[in-house]
Amino acid sequence: MTVRQERVLRRGKREVHLSSADRVLFPEDGVTKGDLWDYYAAVAPALVPHLEGRPFTMKRFREGAAGGFFFQKDAPKGMPDWIPTKRFRTWPREGESRLVDFPLVNDELAVLWMVQMHCIDMNAWYSRVDKPERPDFVLFDLDPPDGEFGLGVRVAHLVHGLLDELGVSGYVKTSGADGVHVLVPVTRRSTFDQAREFADGVAQVLAERHPGLVTTEWRKAKRRGVFLDARQNGWGKTIASVYSVRPKPGAPVSTPLRWEELTEDVTPRDFGMAEALDRLERHGDLFRPVLEEPQALAPARRELEKLSRRSP
């Protein structure tokens, strides 16, 4: 007879129970629910600041990483009352709207409660509840052709170079899936429309400079090169946070890198839970500047406009 493991973490009167710790979530790798719990408990001091104050969308894998999943925005019944919520009106379908009470994952116990509720990766908004219309960063989401992550690396460096031309800094992480994320932290004076227009403008310039390597073509069948997706910048959009475990073989982690570390030899599978924790121990949180060093977007937008006018 199999004995089900259970764990409990307490902070004062608050507590989280982990049931079925021995349940395998990644069949090819033997990674269990307990392994996921232990990782998120260890990484929480670095992870929580990137989630705190942001509406959180639960992406729930009840059958493990290889099974299906569903998104749940509304705080579920039975969620502890010490996990705060914030209500927003959403428009899930054309012409319809509803009020949603989004959980706020503001501490370690809330992260672990999400693990108990079958969340493998942690997905939160680009903005915080005090200024939901103002993003904290512009996202460049790089989607290379299947099996060609090295091309994504090349294009990430092109994004980095153009951002330097425009006078702003970008920070890179593996998506943990098959792509690359570059984030530009910005002051909360810009709108989502302005963020998206900036990302689109950068993508257009790079597509003109590097045809066949960079594309803005939405339809996958017509793409040639790495898709640089600007549409991910929008109100209510979510991103798998830095340090999230992703539901892919090997349980890779969305891991921040120094630019010089991002070479074409790198693969997302190089960075699992053990590697992410080791890097945190050695380097600290390389994505801390995304939280602490916002940049004015308006001057970069003006420089981009000049550059776009000079482009053929």
mmCIF file with all atom_site columns, N, CA and C in Angstrom, residues 136-173:
data_model
loop_
_atom_site.group_PDB
_atom_site.id
_atom_site.type_symbol
_atom_site.label_atom_id
_atom_site.label_alt_id
_atom_site.label_comp_id
_atom_site.label_asym_id
_atom_site.label_entity_id
_atom_site.label_seq_id
_atom_site.pdbx_PDB_ins_code
_atom_site.Cartn_x
_atom_site.Cartn_y
_atom_site.Cartn_z
_atom_site.occupancy
_atom_site.B_iso_or_equiv
_atom_site.pdbx_formal_charge
_atom_site.auth_seq_id
_atom_site.auth_comp_id
_atom_site.auth_asym_id
_atom_site.auth_atom_id
_atom_site.pdbx_PDB_model_num
ATOM 1   N N  . ASP A 1 136 ? 5.095  47.881 -15.655 1.00 0.00 ? 136 ASP A N  1
ATOM 2   C CA . ASP A 1 136 ? 6.416  48.036 -15.052 1.00 0.00 ? 136 ASP A CA 1
ATOM 3   C C  . ASP A 1 136 ? 7.530  47.723 -16.038 1.00 0.00 ? 136 ASP A C  1
ATOM 4   N N  . PHE A 1 137 ? 7.199  47.082 -17.126 1.00 0.00 ? 137 PHE A N  1
ATOM 5   C CA . PHE A 1 137 ? 8.219  46.715 -18.099 1.00 0.00 ? 137 PHE A CA 1
ATOM 6   C C  . PHE A 1 137 ? 7.590  46.528 -19.470 1.00 0.00 ? 137 PHE A C  1
ATOM 7   N N  . VAL A 1 138 ? 8.458  46.632 -20.483 1.00 0.00 ? 138 VAL A N  1
ATOM 8   C CA . VAL A 1 138 ? 8.103  46.259 -21.849 1.00 0.00 ? 138 VAL A CA 1
ATOM 9   C C  . VAL A 1 138 ? 8.704  44.876 -22.088 1.00 0.00 ? 138 VAL A C  1
ATOM 10  N N  . LEU A 1 139 ? 7.894  43.976 -22.625 1.00 0.00 ? 139 LEU A N  1
ATOM 11  C CA . LEU A 1 139 ? 8.354  42.613 -22.884 1.00 0.00 ? 139 LEU A CA 1
ATOM 12  C C  . LEU A 1 139 ? 8.637  42.411 -24.369 1.00 0.00 ? 139 LEU A C  1
ATOM 13  N N  . PHE A 1 140 ? 9.803  41.841 -24.666 1.00 0.00 ? 140 PHE A N  1
ATOM 14  C CA . PHE A 1 140 ? 10.111 41.330 -25.998 1.00 0.00 ? 140 PHE A CA 1
ATOM 15  C C  . PHE A 1 140 ? 10.118 39.814 -25.893 1.00 0.00 ? 140 PHE A C  1
ATOM 16  N N  . ASP A 1 141 ? 9.137  39.194 -26.520 1.00 0.00 ? 141 ASP A N  1
ATOM 17  C CA . ASP A 1 141 ? 8.936  37.746 -26.453 1.00 0.00 ? 141 ASP A CA 1
ATOM 18  C C  . ASP A 1 141 ? 9.436  37.146 -27.763 1.00 0.00 ? 141 ASP A C  1
ATOM 19  N N  . LEU A 1 142 ? 10.535 36.407 -27.697 1.00 0.00 ? 142 LEU A N  1
ATOM 20  C CA . LEU A 1 142 ? 11.181 35.861 -28.888 1.00 0.00 ? 142 LEU A CA 1
ATOM 21  C C  . LEU A 1 142 ? 10.821 34.397 -29.038 1.00 0.00 ? 142 LEU A C  1
ATOM 22  N N  . ASP A 1 143 ? 10.234 34.081 -30.174 1.00 0.00 ? 143 ASP A N  1
ATOM 23  C CA . ASP A 1 143 ? 9.763  32.723 -30.450 1.00 0.00 ? 143 ASP A CA 1
ATOM 24  C C  . ASP A 1 143 ? 10.505 32.184 -31.668 1.00 0.00 ? 143 ASP A C  1
ATOM 25  N N  . PRO A 1 144 ? 11.592 31.410 -31.465 1.00 0.00 ? 144 PRO A N  1
ATOM 26  C CA . PRO A 1 144 ? 12.337 30.875 -32.608 1.00 0.00 ? 144 PRO A CA 1
ATOM 27  C C  . PRO A 1 144 ? 11.635 29.672 -33.223 1.00 0.00 ? 144 PRO A C  1
ATOM 28  N N  . PRO A 1 145 ? 11.998 29.318 -34.456 1.00 0.00 ? 145 PRO A N  1
ATOM 29  C CA . PRO A 1 145 ? 11.444 28.097 -35.044 1.00 0.00 ? 145 PRO A CA 1
ATOM 30  C C  . PRO A 1 145 ? 11.769 26.882 -34.186 1.00 0.00 ? 145 PRO A C  1
ATOM 31  N N  . ASP A 1 146 ? 10.950 25.861 -34.300 1.00 0.00 ? 146 ASP A N  1
ATOM 32  C CA . ASP A 1 146 ? 11.136 24.658 -33.490 1.00 0.00 ? 146 ASP A CA 1
ATOM 33  C C  . ASP A 1 146 ? 12.555 24.115 -33.642 1.00 0.00 ? 146 ASP A C  1
ATOM 34  N N  . GLY A 1 147 ? 13.184 23.862 -32.510 1.00 0.00 ? 147 GLY A N  1
ATOM 35  C CA . GLY A 1 147 ? 14.507 23.255 -32.511 1.00 0.00 ? 147 GLY A CA 1
ATOM 36  C C  . GLY A 1 147 ? 15.639 24.195 -32.855 1.00 0.00 ? 147 GLY A C  1
ATOM 37  N N  . GLU A 1 148 ? 15.373 25.499 -32.933 1.00 0.00 ? 148 GLU A N  1
ATOM 38  C CA . GLU A 1 148 ? 16.419 26.453 -33.317 1.00 0.00 ? 148 GLU A CA 1
ATOM 39  C C  . GLU A 1 148 ? 16.555 27.548 -32.266 1.00 0.00 ? 148 GLU A C  1
ATOM 40  N N  . PHE A 1 149 ? 16.768 27.130 -31.037 1.00 0.00 ? 149 PHE A N  1
ATOM 41  C CA . PHE A 1 149 ? 16.909 28.089 -29.953 1.00 0.00 ? 149 PHE A CA 1
ATOM 42  C C  . PHE A 1 149 ? 18.092 29.023 -30.187 1.00 0.00 ? 149 PHE A C  1
ATOM 43  N N  . GLY A 1 150 ? 19.121 28.532 -30.860 1.00 0.00 ? 150 GLY A N  1
ATOM 44  C CA . GLY A 1 150 ? 20.282 29.369 -31.147 1.00 0.00 ? 150 GLY A CA 1
ATOM 45  C C  . GLY A 1 150 ? 19.919 30.612 -31.940 1.00 0.00 ? 150 GLY A C  1
ATOM 46  N N  . LEU A 1 151 ? 18.935 30.500 -32.830 1.00 0.00 ? 151 LEU A N  1
ATOM 47  C CA . LEU A 1 151 ? 18.476 31.677 -33.570 1.00 0.00 ? 151 LEU A CA 1
ATOM 48  C C  . LEU A 1 151 ? 17.836 32.685 -32.622 1.00 0.00 ? 151 LEU A C  1
ATOM 49  N N  . GLY A 1 152 ? 17.098 32.173 -31.638 1.00 0.00 ? 152 GLY A N  1
ATOM 50  C CA . GLY A 1 152 ? 16.517 33.059 -30.641 1.00 0.00 ? 152 GLY A CA 1
ATOM 51  C C  . GLY A 1 152 ? 17.576 33.816 -29.875 1.00 0.00 ? 152 GLY A C  1
ATOM 52  N N  . VAL A 1 153 ? 18.692 33.143 -29.586 1.00 0.00 ? 153 VAL A N  1
ATOM 53  C CA . VAL A 1 153 ? 19.810 33.792 -28.901 1.00 0.00 ? 153 VAL A CA 1
ATOM 54  C C  . VAL A 1 153 ? 20.374 34.911 -29.763 1.00 0.00 ? 153 VAL A C  1
ATOM 55  N N  . ARG A 1 154 ? 20.567 34.643 -31.056 1.00 0.00 ? 154 ARG A N  1
ATOM 56  C CA . ARG A 1 154 ? 21.106 35.668 -31.962 1.00 0.00 ? 154 ARG A CA 1
ATOM 57  C C  . ARG A 1 154 ? 20.199 36.888 -31.995 1.00 0.00 ? 154 ARG A C  1
ATOM 58  N N  . VAL A 1 155 ? 18.904 36.671 -32.090 1.00 0.00 ? 155 VAL A N  1
ATOM 59  C CA . VAL A 1 155 ? 17.969 37.792 -32.176 1.00 0.00 ? 155 VAL A CA 1
ATOM 60  C C  . VAL A 1 155 ? 17.884 38.530 -30.833 1.00 0.00 ? 155 VAL A C  1
ATOM 61  N N  . ALA A 1 156 ? 17.993 37.813 -29.727 1.00 0.00 ? 156 ALA A N  1
ATOM 62  C CA . ALA A 1 156 ? 18.003 38.485 -28.427 1.00 0.00 ? 156 ALA A CA 1
ATOM 63  C C  . ALA A 1 156 ? 19.145 39.489 -28.354 1.00 0.00 ? 156 ALA A C  1
ATOM 64  N N  . HIS A 1 157 ? 20.301 39.116 -28.888 1.00 0.00 ? 157 HIS A N  1
ATOM 65  C CA . HIS A 1 157 ? 21.426 40.058 -28.890 1.00 0.00 ? 157 HIS A CA 1
ATOM 66  C C  . HIS A 1 157 ? 21.181 41.229 -29.839 1.00 0.00 ? 157 HIS A C  1
ATOM 67  N N  . LEU A 1 158 ? 20.453 41.008 -30.912 1.00 0.00 ? 158 LEU A N  1
ATOM 68  C CA . LEU A 1 158 ? 20.076 42.118 -31.789 1.00 0.00 ? 158 LEU A CA 1
ATOM 69  C C  . LEU A 1 158 ? 19.140 43.076 -31.062 1.00 0.00 ? 158 LEU A C  1
ATOM 70  N N  . VAL A 1 159 ? 18.193 42.535 -30.302 1.00 0.00 ? 159 VAL A N  1
ATOM 71  C CA . VAL A 1 159 ? 17.303 43.373 -29.490 1.00 0.00 ? 159 VAL A CA 1
ATOM 72  C C  . VAL A 1 159 ? 18.137 44.180 -28.496 1.00 0.00 ? 159 VAL A C  1
ATOM 73  N N  . HIS A 1 160 ? 19.074 43.502 -27.840 1.00 0.00 ? 160 HIS A N  1
ATOM 74  C CA . HIS A 1 160 ? 19.937 44.166 -26.864 1.00 0.00 ? 160 HIS A CA 1
ATOM 75  C C  . HIS A 1 160 ? 20.698 45.324 -27.506 1.00 0.00 ? 160 HIS A C  1
ATOM 76  N N  . GLY A 1 161 ? 21.248 45.076 -28.695 1.00 0.00 ? 161 GLY A N  1
ATOM 77  C CA . GLY A 1 161 ? 22.005 46.114 -29.381 1.00 0.00 ? 161 GLY A CA 1
ATOM 78  C C  . GLY A 1 161 ? 21.157 47.316 -29.750 1.00 0.00 ? 161 GLY A C  1
ATOM 79  N N  . LEU A 1 162 ? 19.948 47.084 -30.236 1.00 0.00 ? 162 LEU A N  1
ATOM 80  C CA . LEU A 1 162 ? 19.069 48.184 -30.613 1.00 0.00 ? 162 LEU A CA 1
ATOM 81  C C  . LEU A 1 162 ? 18.609 48.958 -29.373 1.00 0.00 ? 162 LEU A C  1
ATOM 82  N N  . LEU A 1 163 ? 18.331 48.252 -28.299 1.00 0.00 ? 163 LEU A N  1
ATOM 83  C CA . LEU A 1 163 ? 17.966 48.945 -27.064 1.00 0.00 ? 163 LEU A CA 1
ATOM 84  C C  . LEU A 1 163 ? 19.098 49.858 -26.604 1.00 0.00 ? 163 LEU A C  1
ATOM 85  N N  . ASP A 1 164 ? 20.335 49.393 -26.742 1.00 0.00 ? 164 ASP A N  1
ATOM 86  C CA . ASP A 1 164 ? 21.476 50.249 -26.411 1.00 0.00 ? 164 ASP A CA 1
ATOM 87  C C  . ASP A 1 164 ? 21.484 51.503 -27.283 1.00 0.00 ? 164 ASP A C  1
ATOM 88  N N  . GLU A 1 165 ? 21.196 51.335 -28.574 1.00 0.00 ? 165 GLU A N  1
ATOM 89  C CA . GLU A 1 165 ? 21.112 52.490 -29.469 1.00 0.00 ? 165 GLU A CA 1
ATOM 90  C C  . GLU A 1 165 ? 20.074 53.495 -28.986 1.00 0.00 ? 165 GLU A C  1
ATOM 91  N N  . LEU A 1 166 ? 19.000 52.980 -28.414 1.00 0.00 ? 166 LEU A N  1
ATOM 92  C CA . LEU A 1 166 ? 17.892 53.818 -27.986 1.00 0.00 ? 166 LEU A CA 1
ATOM 93  C C  . LEU A 1 166 ? 18.063 54.347 -26.571 1.00 0.00 ? 166 LEU A C  1
ATOM 94  N N  . GLY A 1 167 ? 19.136 53.917 -25.897 1.00 0.00 ? 167 GLY A N  1
ATOM 95  C CA . GLY A 1 167 ? 19.453 54.468 -24.591 1.00 0.00 ? 167 GLY A CA 1
ATOM 96  C C  . GLY A 1 167 ? 18.748 53.815 -23.423 1.00 0.00 ? 167 GLY A C  1
ATOM 97  N N  . VAL A 1 168 ? 18.277 52.570 -23.577 1.00 0.00 ? 168 VAL A N  1
ATOM 98  C CA . VAL A 1 168 ? 17.641 51.865 -22.465 1.00 0.00 ? 168 VAL A CA 1
ATOM 99  C C  . VAL A 1 168 ? 18.271 50.484 -22.304 1.00 0.00 ? 168 VAL A C  1
ATOM 100 N N  . SER A 1 169 ? 18.188 49.968 -21.096 1.00 0.00 ? 169 SER A N  1
ATOM 101 C CA . SER A 1 169 ? 18.759 48.663 -20.780 1.00 0.00 ? 169 SER A CA 1
ATOM 102 C C  . SER A 1 169 ? 17.690 47.594 -20.807 1.00 0.00 ? 169 SER A C  1
ATOM 103 N N  . GLY A 1 170 ? 18.043 46.431 -21.336 1.00 0.00 ? 170 GLY A N  1
ATOM 104 C CA . GLY A 1 170 ? 17.163 45.271 -21.311 1.00 0.00 ? 170 GLY A CA 1
ATOM 105 C C  . GLY A 1 170 ? 17.815 44.145 -20.539 1.00 0.00 ? 170 GLY A C  1
ATOM 106 N N  . TYR A 1 171 ? 16.978 43.303 -19.937 1.00 0.00 ? 171 TYR A N  1
ATOM 107 C CA . TYR A 1 171 ? 17.453 42.187 -19.124 1.00 0.00 ? 171 TYR A CA 1
ATOM 108 C C  . TYR A 1 171 ? 16.863 40.906 -19.695 1.00 0.00 ? 171 TYR A C  1
ATOM 109 N N  . VAL A 1 172 ? 17.681 39.879 -19.782 1.00 0.00 ? 172 VAL A N  1
ATOM 110 C CA . VAL A 1 172 ? 17.299 38.680 -20.521 1.00 0.00 ? 172 VAL A CA 1
ATOM 111 C C  . VAL A 1 172 ? 17.131 37.486 -19.587 1.00 0.00 ? 172 VAL A C  1
ATOM 112 N N  . LYS A 1 173 ? 16.150 36.660 -19.935 1.00 0.00 ? 173 LYS A N  1
ATOM 113 C CA . LYS A 1 173 ? 15.974 35.374 -19.261 1.00 0.00 ? 173 LYS A CA 1
ATOM 114 C C  . LYS A 1 173 ? 15.510 34.355 -20.275 1.00 0.00 ? 173 LYS A C  1
#
